[in-house]
């Protein structure tokens, strides 16, 4: 009987927690991502990193968002002296999300990118921009967000960019 009562209390707690997630207009997400250098990201081709984001819905269809991420580019085709690979990108982007359904969205973003590529003597800040599309899986999947995006920035009169695929946990 004790096991039944404990199980019932755990299920009740989980149900109340899951139900409370939809009551807030604010949501936060934290996760991991993998990136693929598409346009002139030196000789680096693959990156790994993490992201953190926040959004506030101001209607059923639109939300304002802010996202910060970090990508460390690996996968060099060139060997550097003392194995010094230092290519990274850290964009801080804000944007507008348009929800196509209750869970799928498209987002246009702009902001700043702090980055360094292996041929640079020091890191630099430049305006950054991007687009993303994703889906927020329902509560039965523990509120997971899966997102594909593209982030770009300019350096040395050349536009550079990378595509990313991220998976995050949504916290309301």
Tab-separated table of N, CA and C in Angstrom:
chain	number	residue	atom	x	y	z
A	1	UNK	N	0.824	-1.197	0.000
A	1	UNK	CA	0.000	0.000	0.000
A	1	UNK	C	0.868	1.260	0.000
A	2	UNK	N	1.999	1.212	0.742
A	2	UNK	CA	2.882	2.374	0.774
A	2	UNK	C	3.413	2.700	-0.609
A	3	UNK	N	3.807	1.653	-1.347
A	3	UNK	CA	4.346	1.867	-2.685
A	3	UNK	C	3.302	2.500	-3.592
A	4	UNK	N	2.075	2.094	-3.466
A	4	UNK	CA	0.991	2.649	-4.268
A	4	UNK	C	0.785	4.134	-3.947
A	5	UNK	N	0.784	4.480	-2.662
A	5	UNK	CA	0.610	5.884	-2.248
A	5	UNK	C	1.780	6.742	-2.699
A	6	UNK	N	2.994	6.220	-2.548
A	6	UNK	CA	4.184	6.968	-2.973
A	6	UNK	C	4.150	7.159	-4.490
A	7	UNK	N	3.800	6.111	-5.232
A	7	UNK	CA	3.692	6.209	-6.684
A	7	UNK	C	2.642	7.220	-7.109
A	8	UNK	N	1.482	7.213	-6.402
A	8	UNK	CA	0.424	8.167	-6.701
A	8	UNK	C	0.894	9.597	-6.438
A	9	UNK	N	1.591	9.830	-5.331
A	9	UNK	CA	2.096	11.174	-5.019
A	9	UNK	C	3.123	11.640	-6.050
A	10	UNK	N	3.980	10.731	-6.496
A	10	UNK	CA	4.964	11.094	-7.516
A	10	UNK	C	4.264	11.457	-8.820
A	11	UNK	N	3.286	10.657	-9.236
A	11	UNK	CA	2.534	10.958	-10.451
A	11	UNK	C	1.759	12.262	-10.329
A	12	UNK	N	1.172	12.507	-9.168
A	12	UNK	CA	0.451	13.760	-8.935
A	12	UNK	C	1.406	14.949	-9.039
A	13	UNK	N	2.574	14.853	-8.418
A	13	UNK	CA	3.571	15.922	-8.476
A	13	UNK	C	4.016	16.174	-9.914
A	14	UNK	N	4.282	15.105	-10.660
A	14	UNK	CA	4.702	15.251	-12.056
A	14	UNK	C	3.592	15.869	-12.898
A	15	UNK	N	2.365	15.490	-12.659
A	15	UNK	CA	1.246	16.059	-13.395
A	15	UNK	C	1.063	17.539	-13.122
A	16	UNK	N	1.153	17.923	-11.858
A	16	UNK	CA	1.035	19.348	-11.512
A	16	UNK	C	2.184	20.151	-12.086
A	17	UNK	N	3.386	19.587	-12.067
A	17	UNK	CA	4.549	20.282	-12.629
A	17	UNK	C	4.387	20.462	-14.133
A	18	UNK	N	3.974	19.422	-14.827
A	18	UNK	CA	3.784	19.511	-16.279
A	18	UNK	C	2.667	20.481	-16.624
A	19	UNK	N	1.592	20.495	-15.840
A	19	UNK	CA	0.486	21.418	-16.085
A	19	UNK	C	0.870	22.860	-15.841
A	20	UNK	N	1.767	23.092	-14.912
A	20	UNK	CA	2.189	24.456	-14.598
A	20	UNK	C	3.058	25.043	-15.696
A	21	UNK	N	3.641	24.210	-16.546
A	21	UNK	CA	4.544	24.718	-17.567
A	21	UNK	C	3.846	25.576	-18.606
A	22	UNK	N	2.584	25.388	-18.843
A	22	UNK	CA	1.896	26.162	-19.869
A	22	UNK	C	1.290	27.462	-19.347
A	23	UNK	N	1.429	27.780	-18.098
A	23	UNK	CA	0.776	28.953	-17.533
A	23	UNK	C	1.609	30.216	-17.643
A	24	UNK	N	2.887	30.122	-17.968
A	24	UNK	CA	3.762	31.274	-18.032
A	24	UNK	C	3.910	31.758	-19.468
A	25	UNK	N	3.994	33.075	-19.647
A	25	UNK	CA	4.283	33.645	-20.961
A	25	UNK	C	5.772	33.617	-21.261
A	26	UNK	N	6.586	33.328	-20.261
A	26	UNK	CA	8.029	33.287	-20.428
A	26	UNK	C	8.496	31.840	-20.457
A	27	UNK	N	9.489	31.568	-21.293
A	27	UNK	CA	10.101	30.243	-21.274
A	27	UNK	C	11.599	30.398	-21.524
A	28	UNK	N	12.335	29.466	-21.008
A	28	UNK	CA	13.793	29.469	-21.109
A	28	UNK	C	14.216	28.115	-21.644
A	29	UNK	N	15.345	28.085	-22.347
A	29	UNK	CA	15.849	26.808	-22.833
A	29	UNK	C	17.366	26.776	-22.750
A	30	UNK	N	17.869	25.593	-22.449
A	30	UNK	CA	19.304	25.351	-22.328
A	30	UNK	C	19.600	24.048	-23.042
A	31	UNK	N	20.671	24.025	-23.829
A	31	UNK	CA	20.956	22.796	-24.548
A	31	UNK	C	22.310	22.780	-25.230
A	32	UNK	N	22.482	21.801	-26.076
A	32	UNK	CA	23.721	21.593	-26.814
A	32	UNK	C	23.445	21.739	-28.303
A	33	UNK	N	24.515	22.045	-29.042
A	33	UNK	CA	24.346	22.170	-30.480
A	33	UNK	C	25.604	21.747	-31.219
A	34	UNK	N	25.411	21.432	-32.467
A	34	UNK	CA	26.504	21.107	-33.375
A	34	UNK	C	26.356	22.053	-34.563
A	35	UNK	N	27.489	22.538	-35.095
A	35	UNK	CA	27.453	23.501	-36.189
A	35	UNK	C	28.345	23.038	-37.328
A	36	UNK	N	28.002	23.493	-38.513
A	36	UNK	CA	28.754	23.152	-39.711
A	36	UNK	C	29.101	24.446	-40.427
A	37	UNK	N	30.399	24.748	-40.526
A	37	UNK	CA	30.845	25.958	-41.205
A	37	UNK	C	30.521	25.888	-42.683
A	38	UNK	N	29.729	26.846	-43.169
A	38	UNK	CA	29.292	26.797	-44.553
A	38	UNK	C	30.020	27.786	-45.449
A	39	UNK	N	30.279	28.968	-44.940
A	39	UNK	CA	30.856	29.980	-45.818
A	39	UNK	C	32.026	30.676	-45.152
A	40	UNK	N	33.222	30.306	-45.583
A	40	UNK	CA	34.469	30.978	-45.233
A	40	UNK	C	34.734	31.065	-43.730
A	41	UNK	N	34.496	29.973	-42.988
A	41	UNK	CA	34.880	29.888	-41.578
A	41	UNK	C	36.253	29.219	-41.553
A	42	UNK	N	37.236	29.836	-42.139
A	42	UNK	CA	38.609	29.338	-42.299
A	42	UNK	C	38.598	27.878	-42.716
A	43	UNK	N	39.445	27.062	-42.139
A	43	UNK	CA	39.512	25.650	-42.506
A	43	UNK	C	38.715	24.791	-41.537
A	44	UNK	N	38.012	25.400	-40.629
A	44	UNK	CA	37.222	24.653	-39.662
A	44	UNK	C	35.897	24.272	-40.287
A	45	UNK	N	35.505	23.044	-40.086
A	45	UNK	CA	34.293	22.576	-40.748
A	45	UNK	C	33.176	22.196	-39.786
A	46	UNK	N	33.502	21.758	-38.584
A	46	UNK	CA	32.487	21.298	-37.638
A	46	UNK	C	32.711	21.998	-36.301
A	47	UNK	N	31.617	22.349	-35.628
A	47	UNK	CA	31.718	22.970	-34.318
A	47	UNK	C	30.765	22.316	-33.336
A	48	UNK	N	31.117	22.384	-32.063
A	48	UNK	CA	30.250	21.897	-30.997
A	48	UNK	C	30.112	22.995	-29.966
A	49	UNK	N	29.018	23.003	-29.233
A	49	UNK	CA	28.827	24.040	-28.232
A	49	UNK	C	27.502	23.916	-27.521
A	50	UNK	N	27.110	25.002	-26.893
A	50	UNK	CA	25.876	25.038	-26.140
A	50	UNK	C	25.124	26.324	-26.410
A	51	UNK	N	23.901	26.386	-25.924
A	51	UNK	CA	23.098	27.590	-26.100
A	51	UNK	C	22.176	27.790	-24.915
A	52	UNK	N	21.782	29.037	-24.739
A	52	UNK	CA	20.794	29.413	-23.733
A	52	UNK	C	19.887	30.460	-24.379
A	53	UNK	N	18.600	30.326	-24.167
A	53	UNK	CA	17.673	31.264	-24.769
A	53	UNK	C	16.501	31.564	-23.854
A	54	UNK	N	15.843	32.675	-24.133
A	54	UNK	CA	14.652	33.080	-23.389
A	54	UNK	C	13.671	33.685	-24.380
A	55	UNK	N	12.396	33.492	-24.107
A	55	UNK	CA	11.384	34.103	-24.955
A	55	UNK	C	10.190	34.534	-24.138
A	56	UNK	N	9.506	35.525	-24.676
A	56	UNK	CA	8.292	36.034	-24.055
A	56	UNK	C	7.235	36.162	-25.142
A	57	UNK	N	6.162	35.410	-24.980
A	57	UNK	CA	5.074	35.499	-25.959
A	57	UNK	C	4.259	36.749	-25.708
A	58	UNK	N	3.989	37.480	-26.784
A	58	UNK	CA	3.116	38.635	-26.637
A	58	UNK	C	1.822	38.456	-27.409
A	59	UNK	N	1.643	37.324	-28.073
A	59	UNK	CA	0.366	36.917	-28.652
A	59	UNK	C	0.439	35.415	-28.882
A	60	UNK	N	-0.645	34.838	-29.402
A	60	UNK	CA	-0.618	33.396	-29.676
A	60	UNK	C	0.354	33.059	-30.799
A	61	UNK	N	0.604	34.017	-31.677
A	61	UNK	CA	1.408	33.766	-32.867
A	61	UNK	C	2.841	34.266	-32.760
A	62	UNK	N	3.099	35.323	-31.980
A	62	UNK	CA	4.424	35.948	-31.966
A	62	UNK	C	5.050	35.954	-30.576
A	63	UNK	N	6.384	35.896	-30.565
A	63	UNK	CA	7.152	35.966	-29.324
A	63	UNK	C	8.448	36.730	-29.598
A	64	UNK	N	8.922	37.426	-28.577
A	64	UNK	CA	10.246	38.059	-28.635
A	64	UNK	C	11.232	37.090	-27.990
A	65	UNK	N	12.436	36.991	-28.551
A	65	UNK	CA	13.402	36.037	-28.030
A	65	UNK	C	14.794	36.646	-27.948
A	66	UNK	N	15.594	36.068	-27.084
A	66	UNK	CA	17.020	36.376	-26.976
A	66	UNK	C	17.741	35.042	-26.840
A	67	UNK	N	18.868	34.910	-27.548
A	67	UNK	CA	19.605	33.653	-27.506
A	67	UNK	C	21.098	33.932	-27.529
A	68	UNK	N	21.811	33.254	-26.662
A	68	UNK	CA	23.277	33.302	-26.645
A	68	UNK	C	23.776	31.877	-26.836
A	69	UNK	N	24.799	31.720	-27.645
A	69	UNK	CA	25.349	30.387	-27.863
A	69	UNK	C	26.859	30.473	-27.996
A	70	UNK	N	27.488	29.333	-27.884
A	70	UNK	CA	28.944	29.253	-28.038
A	70	UNK	C	29.247	28.062	-28.928
A	71	UNK	N	30.027	28.294	-29.972
A	71	UNK	CA	30.451	27.227	-30.875
A	71	UNK	C	31.970	27.235	-30.922
A	72	UNK	N	32.582	26.098	-30.637
A	72	UNK	CA	34.021	25.926	-30.782
A	72	UNK	C	34.229	25.077	-32.020
A	73	UNK	N	34.842	25.657	-33.052
A	73	UNK	CA	35.012	24.954	-34.321
A	73	UNK	C	36.201	24.006	-34.259
A	74	UNK	N	35.930	22.760	-34.584
A	74	UNK	CA	36.961	21.723	-34.653
A	74	UNK	C	36.980	21.206	-36.085
A	75	UNK	N	37.584	20.084	-36.315
A	75	UNK	CA	37.564	19.503	-37.643
A	75	UNK	C	38.472	20.210	-38.618
A	76	UNK	N	39.601	20.718	-38.158
A	76	UNK	CA	40.532	21.420	-39.034
A	76	UNK	C	41.077	20.523	-40.129
A	77	UNK	N	41.231	21.105	-41.291
A	77	UNK	CA	41.907	20.419	-42.383
A	77	UNK	C	43.386	20.806	-42.412
A	78	UNK	N	43.787	21.740	-41.553
A	78	UNK	CA	45.150	22.248	-41.510
A	78	UNK	C	45.700	22.027	-40.109
A	79	UNK	N	46.977	21.711	-39.991
A	79	UNK	CA	47.628	21.592	-38.684
A	79	UNK	C	48.258	22.925	-38.319
A	80	UNK	N	48.001	23.384	-37.105
A	80	UNK	CA	48.554	24.650	-36.633
A	80	UNK	C	49.694	24.381	-35.674
A	81	UNK	N	50.634	25.301	-35.621
A	81	UNK	CA	51.776	25.155	-34.719
A	81	UNK	C	51.285	24.972	-33.295
A	82	UNK	N	51.916	24.066	-32.581
A	82	UNK	CA	51.575	23.763	-31.188
A	82	UNK	C	50.104	23.373	-31.038
A	83	UNK	N	49.486	22.891	-32.120
A	83	UNK	CA	48.085	22.438	-32.102
A	83	UNK	C	47.139	23.502	-31.561
A	84	UNK	N	47.357	24.748	-31.966
A	84	UNK	CA	46.552	25.854	-31.447
A	84	UNK	C	45.355	26.126	-32.345
A	85	UNK	N	44.291	25.417	-32.133
A	85	UNK	CA	43.027	25.688	-32.800
A	85	UNK	C	42.262	26.651	-31.901
A	86	UNK	N	41.921	27.810	-32.419
A	86	UNK	CA	41.234	28.802	-31.578
A	86	UNK	C	40.006	29.393	-32.244
A	87	UNK	N	39.422	28.680	-33.172
A	87	UNK	CA	38.261	29.208	-33.874
A	87	UNK	C	36.999	29.003	-33.036
A	88	UNK	N	36.273	30.090	-32.776
A	88	UNK	CA	35.013	30.017	-32.035
A	88	UNK	C	34.096	31.133	-32.487
A	89	UNK	N	32.831	31.012	-32.167
A	89	UNK	CA	31.843	32.060	-32.396
A	89	UNK	C	30.909	32.099	-31.197
A	90	UNK	N	30.616	33.295	-30.732
A	90	UNK	CA	29.706	33.489	-29.610
A	90	UNK	C	28.710	34.588	-30.005
A	91	UNK	N	27.594	34.211	-30.654
A	91	UNK	CA	26.597	35.215	-31.016
A	91	UNK	C	25.602	35.483	-29.885
A	92	UNK	N	25.216	36.726	-29.747
A	92	UNK	CA	24.122	37.135	-28.866
A	92	UNK	C	23.102	37.798	-29.777
A	93	UNK	N	21.999	37.092	-30.008
A	93	UNK	CA	21.013	37.529	-30.986
A	93	UNK	C	19.650	37.719	-30.338
A	94	UNK	N	18.920	38.723	-30.800
A	94	UNK	CA	17.535	38.923	-30.386
A	94	UNK	C	16.678	38.861	-31.644
A	95	UNK	N	15.435	38.471	-31.486
A	95	UNK	CA	14.607	38.346	-32.671
A	95	UNK	C	13.147	38.176	-32.369
A	96	UNK	N	12.407	37.954	-33.424
A	96	UNK	CA	10.967	37.737	-33.358
A	96	UNK	C	10.686	36.321	-33.852
A	97	UNK	N	9.919	35.579	-33.069
A	97	UNK	CA	9.493	34.240	-33.452
A	97	UNK	C	8.057	34.308	-33.936
A	98	UNK	N	7.785	33.638	-35.032
A	98	UNK	CA	6.418	33.496	-35.526
A	98	UNK	C	6.055	32.021	-35.423
A	99	UNK	N	5.054	31.714	-34.611
A	99	UNK	CA	4.608	30.332	-34.433
A	99	UNK	C	3.638	29.976	-35.548
A	100	UNK	N	4.019	28.988	-36.352
A	100	UNK	CA	3.168	28.528	-37.452
A	100	UNK	C	2.050	27.633	-36.945
A	101	UNK	N	2.313	26.958	-35.834
A	101	UNK	CA	1.306	26.159	-35.125
A	101	UNK	C	1.611	26.350	-33.648
A	102	UNK	N	0.978	25.585	-32.790
A	102	UNK	CA	1.223	25.764	-31.359
A	102	UNK	C	2.639	25.355	-30.973
A	103	UNK	N	3.335	24.586	-31.847
A	103	UNK	CA	4.660	24.105	-31.488
A	103	UNK	C	5.752	24.453	-32.495
A	104	UNK	N	5.465	24.631	-33.780
A	104	UNK	CA	6.479	24.909	-34.801
A	104	UNK	C	6.629	26.416	-34.988
A	105	UNK	N	7.868	26.867	-35.205
A	105	UNK	CA	8.125	28.301	-35.342
A	105	UNK	C	9.236	28.583	-36.347
A	106	UNK	N	9.283	29.849	-36.762
A	106	UNK	CA	10.352	30.408	-37.586
A	106	UNK	C	10.782	31.689	-36.892
A	107	UNK	N	12.091	31.987	-36.912
A	107	UNK	CA	12.609	33.140	-36.189
A	107	UNK	C	13.612	33.909	-37.040
A	108	UNK	N	13.487	35.224	-37.062
A	108	UNK	CA	14.467	36.124	-37.685
A	108	UNK	C	15.210	36.816	-36.554
A	109	UNK	N	16.568	36.910	-36.663
A	109	UNK	CA	17.373	37.407	-35.549
A	109	UNK	C	18.431	38.391	-36.006
A	110	UNK	N	18.862	39.206	-35.067
A	110	UNK	CA	19.971	40.124	-35.291
A	110	UNK	C	20.649	40.421	-33.969
A	111	UNK	N	21.906	40.844	-34.010
A	111	UNK	CA	22.627	41.162	-32.780
A	111	UNK	C	24.119	41.287	-33.020
A	112	UNK	N	24.911	40.819	-32.075
A	112	UNK	CA	26.368	40.879	-32.142
A	112	UNK	C	26.968	39.480	-32.095
A	113	UNK	N	28.100	39.318	-32.771
A	113	UNK	CA	28.841	38.067	-32.722
A	113	UNK	C	30.275	38.367	-32.330
A	114	UNK	N	30.759	37.684	-31.313
A	114	UNK	CA	32.161	37.750	-30.916
A	114	UNK	C	32.795	36.479	-31.443
A	115	UNK	N	33.850	36.581	-32.213
A	115	UNK	CA	34.398	35.407	-32.873
A	115	UNK	C	35.906	35.525	-33.040
A	116	UNK	N	36.504	34.394	-33.300
A	116	UNK	CA	37.918	34.315	-33.642
A	116	UNK	C	38.094	33.160	-34.607
A	117	UNK	N	38.892	33.391	-35.605
A	117	UNK	CA	39.252	32.328	-36.536
A	117	UNK	C	40.759	32.137	-36.447
A	118	UNK	N	41.237	30.986	-36.870
A	118	UNK	CA	42.636	30.643	-36.652
A	118	UNK	C	43.625	31.619	-37.260
A	119	UNK	N	43.271	32.298	-38.336
A	119	UNK	CA	44.203	33.231	-38.957
A	119	UNK	C	44.168	34.626	-38.325
A	120	UNK	N	43.327	34.842	-37.311
A	120	UNK	CA	43.223	36.154	-36.660
A	120	UNK	C	44.179	36.241	-35.480
A	121	UNK	N	44.745	37.426	-35.278
A	121	UNK	CA	45.640	37.612	-34.134
A	121	UNK	C	44.864	37.831	-32.837
A	122	UNK	N	43.642	38.360	-32.926
A	122	UNK	CA	42.786	38.524	-31.740
A	122	UNK	C	41.331	38.412	-32.171
A	123	UNK	N	40.459	38.220	-31.198
A	123	UNK	CA	39.037	38.077	-31.505
A	123	UNK	C	38.424	39.424	-31.868
A	124	UNK	N	37.237	39.394	-32.468
A	124	UNK	CA	36.580	40.614	-32.932
A	124	UNK	C	35.081	40.539	-32.702
A	125	UNK	N	34.433	41.704	-32.628
A	125	UNK	CA	32.977	41.833	-32.561
A	125	UNK	C	32.486	42.340	-33.904
A	126	UNK	N	31.421	41.764	-34.401
A	126	UNK	CA	30.782	42.223	-35.625
A	126	UNK	C	29.275	42.024	-35.490
A	127	UNK	N	28.487	42.784	-36.262
A	127	UNK	CA	27.057	42.516	-36.270
A	127	UNK	C	26.783	41.096	-36.762
A	128	UNK	N	25.828	40.436	-36.126
A	128	UNK	CA	25.451	39.079	-36.501
A	128	UNK	C	23.983	39.037	-36.871
A	129	UNK	N	23.605	38.059	-37.621
A	129	UNK	CA	22.222	37.914	-38.064
A	129	UNK	C	21.955	36.440	-38.299
A	130	UNK	N	20.705	36.089	-38.397
A	130	UNK	CA	20.404	34.686	-38.617
A	130	UNK	C	18.930	34.410	-38.774
A	131	UNK	N	18.669	33.155	-39.048
A	131	UNK	CA	17.313	32.650	-39.171
A	131	UNK	C	17.292	31.267	-38.523
A	132	UNK	N	16.183	30.911	-37.929
A	132	UNK	CA	16.062	29.600	-37.294
A	132	UNK	C	14.637	29.092	-37.466
A	133	UNK	N	14.511	27.788	-37.438
A	133	UNK	CA	13.205	27.143	-37.456
A	133	UNK	C	13.278	25.972	-36.494
A	134	UNK	N	12.206	25.742	-35.795
A	134	UNK	CA	12.246	24.662	-34.825
A	134	UNK	C	10.877	24.188	-34.421
A	135	UNK	N	10.923	23.242	-33.511
A	135	UNK	CA	9.692	22.678	-32.977
A	135	UNK	C	9.878	22.432	-31.488
A	136	UNK	N	8.855	22.776	-30.723
A	136	UNK	CA	8.815	22.481	-29.300
A	136	UNK	C	7.985	21.210	-29.135
A	137	UNK	N	8.639	20.138	-28.762
A	137	UNK	CA	7.923	18.880	-28.610
A	137	UNK	C	6.961	18.970	-27.426
A	138	UNK	N	5.864	18.238	-27.453
A	138	UNK	CA	4.858	18.350	-26.386
A	138	UNK	C	5.370	17.878	-25.026
A	139	UNK	N	4.557	18.134	-24.017
A	139	UNK	CA	4.943	17.805	-22.633
A	139	UNK	C	5.284	16.339	-22.453
A	140	UNK	N	4.692	15.464	-23.239
A	140	UNK	CA	4.976	14.036	-23.084
A	140	UNK	C	6.434	13.709	-23.408
A	141	UNK	N	7.126	14.618	-24.092
A	141	UNK	CA	8.547	14.452	-24.384
A	141	UNK	C	9.399	15.332	-23.471
A	142	UNK	N	8.875	15.709	-22.315
A	142	UNK	CA	9.590	16.544	-21.333
A	142	UNK	C	9.965	17.916	-21.871
A	143	UNK	N	9.143	18.480	-22.744
A	143	UNK	CA	9.337	19.844	-23.240
A	143	UNK	C	10.723	20.029	-23.848
A	144	UNK	N	10.985	19.325	-24.923
A	144	UNK	CA	12.253	19.411	-25.641
A	144	UNK	C	12.066	20.315	-26.853
A	145	UNK	N	13.075	21.130	-27.151
A	145	UNK	CA	13.096	21.993	-28.321
A	145	UNK	C	14.172	21.478	-29.274
A	146	UNK	N	13.832	21.338	-30.541
A	146	UNK	CA	14.788	20.974	-31.580
A	146	UNK	C	14.772	22.112	-32.592
A	147	UNK	N	15.962	22.633	-32.915
A	147	UNK	CA	16.036	23.826	-33.752
A	147	UNK	C	17.170	23.709	-34.767
A	148	UNK	N	16.907	24.133	-35.990
A	148	UNK	CA	17.932	24.251	-37.023
A	148	UNK	C	18.044	25.731	-37.369
A	149	UNK	N	19.258	26.206	-37.563
A	149	UNK	CA	19.417	27.623	-37.838
A	149	UNK	C	20.650	27.928	-38.663
A	150	UNK	N	20.740	29.162	-39.080
A	150	UNK	CA	21.902	29.670	-39.791
A	150	UNK	C	22.273	31.005	-39.166
A	151	UNK	N	23.555	31.197	-38.879
A	151	UNK	CA	24.057	32.439	-38.300
A	151	UNK	C	25.158	32.974	-39.196
A	152	UNK	N	25.127	34.264	-39.459
A	152	UNK	CA	26.126	34.874	-40.325
A	152	UNK	C	26.705	36.132	-39.707
A	153	UNK	N	27.878	36.533	-40.197
A	153	UNK	CA	28.548	37.759	-39.779
A	153	UNK	C	29.582	38.109	-40.841
A	154	UNK	N	30.022	39.357	-40.859
A	154	UNK	CA	31.007	39.796	-41.834
A	154	UNK	C	32.366	40.008	-41.197
A	155	UNK	N	33.422	39.702	-41.963
A	155	UNK	CA	34.798	39.943	-41.516
A	155	UNK	C	35.680	40.039	-42.747
A	156	UNK	N	36.530	41.058	-42.797
A	156	UNK	CA	37.418	41.300	-43.947
A	156	UNK	C	36.646	41.378	-45.262
A	157	UNK	N	35.539	42.112	-45.254
A	157	UNK	CA	34.696	42.322	-46.434
A	157	UNK	C	34.159	41.015	-47.018
A	158	UNK	N	34.070	39.972	-46.197
A	158	UNK	CA	33.547	38.683	-46.618
A	158	UNK	C	32.453	38.266	-45.648
A	159	UNK	N	31.339	37.816	-46.176
A	159	UNK	CA	30.267	37.317	-45.320
A	159	UNK	C	30.541	35.856	-44.993
A	160	UNK	N	30.491	35.516	-43.715
A	160	UNK	CA	30.779	34.169	-43.248
A	160	UNK	C	29.571	33.650	-42.485
A	161	UNK	N	29.428	32.335	-42.407
A	161	UNK	CA	28.287	31.793	-41.691
A	161	UNK	C	28.390	30.309	-41.440
A	162	UNK	N	27.510	29.843	-40.589
A	162	UNK	CA	27.464	28.428	-40.245
A	162	UNK	C	26.023	28.021	-39.942
A	163	UNK	N	25.747	26.764	-40.227
A	163	UNK	CA	24.442	26.180	-39.910
A	163	UNK	C	24.575	25.420	-38.603
A	164	UNK	N	23.516	25.391	-37.826
A	164	UNK	CA	23.571	24.691	-36.537
A	164	UNK	C	22.313	23.863	-36.328
A	165	UNK	N	22.478	22.815	-35.555
A	165	UNK	CA	21.376	21.960	-35.138
A	165	UNK	C	21.469	21.841	-33.624
A	166	UNK	N	20.401	22.221	-32.918
A	166	UNK	CA	20.421	22.267	-31.458
A	166	UNK	C	19.264	21.475	-30.868
A	167	UNK	N	19.510	20.947	-29.700
A	167	UNK	CA	18.461	20.285	-28.897
A	167	UNK	C	18.526	20.885	-27.507
A	168	UNK	N	17.395	21.329	-26.995
A	168	UNK	CA	17.353	22.029	-25.710
A	168	UNK	C	16.219	21.512	-24.849
A	169	UNK	N	16.357	21.722	-23.553
A	169	UNK	CA	15.290	21.461	-22.583
A	169	UNK	C	14.589	22.780	-22.325
A	170	UNK	N	13.271	22.795	-22.392
A	170	UNK	CA	12.487	24.010	-22.162
A	170	UNK	C	12.086	24.069	-20.695
A	171	UNK	N	12.317	25.229	-20.081
A	171	UNK	CA	11.947	25.462	-18.693
A	171	UNK	C	10.992	26.650	-18.664
A	172	UNK	N	9.796	26.446	-18.107
A	172	UNK	CA	8.826	27.549	-17.978
A	172	UNK	C	8.775	28.039	-16.561
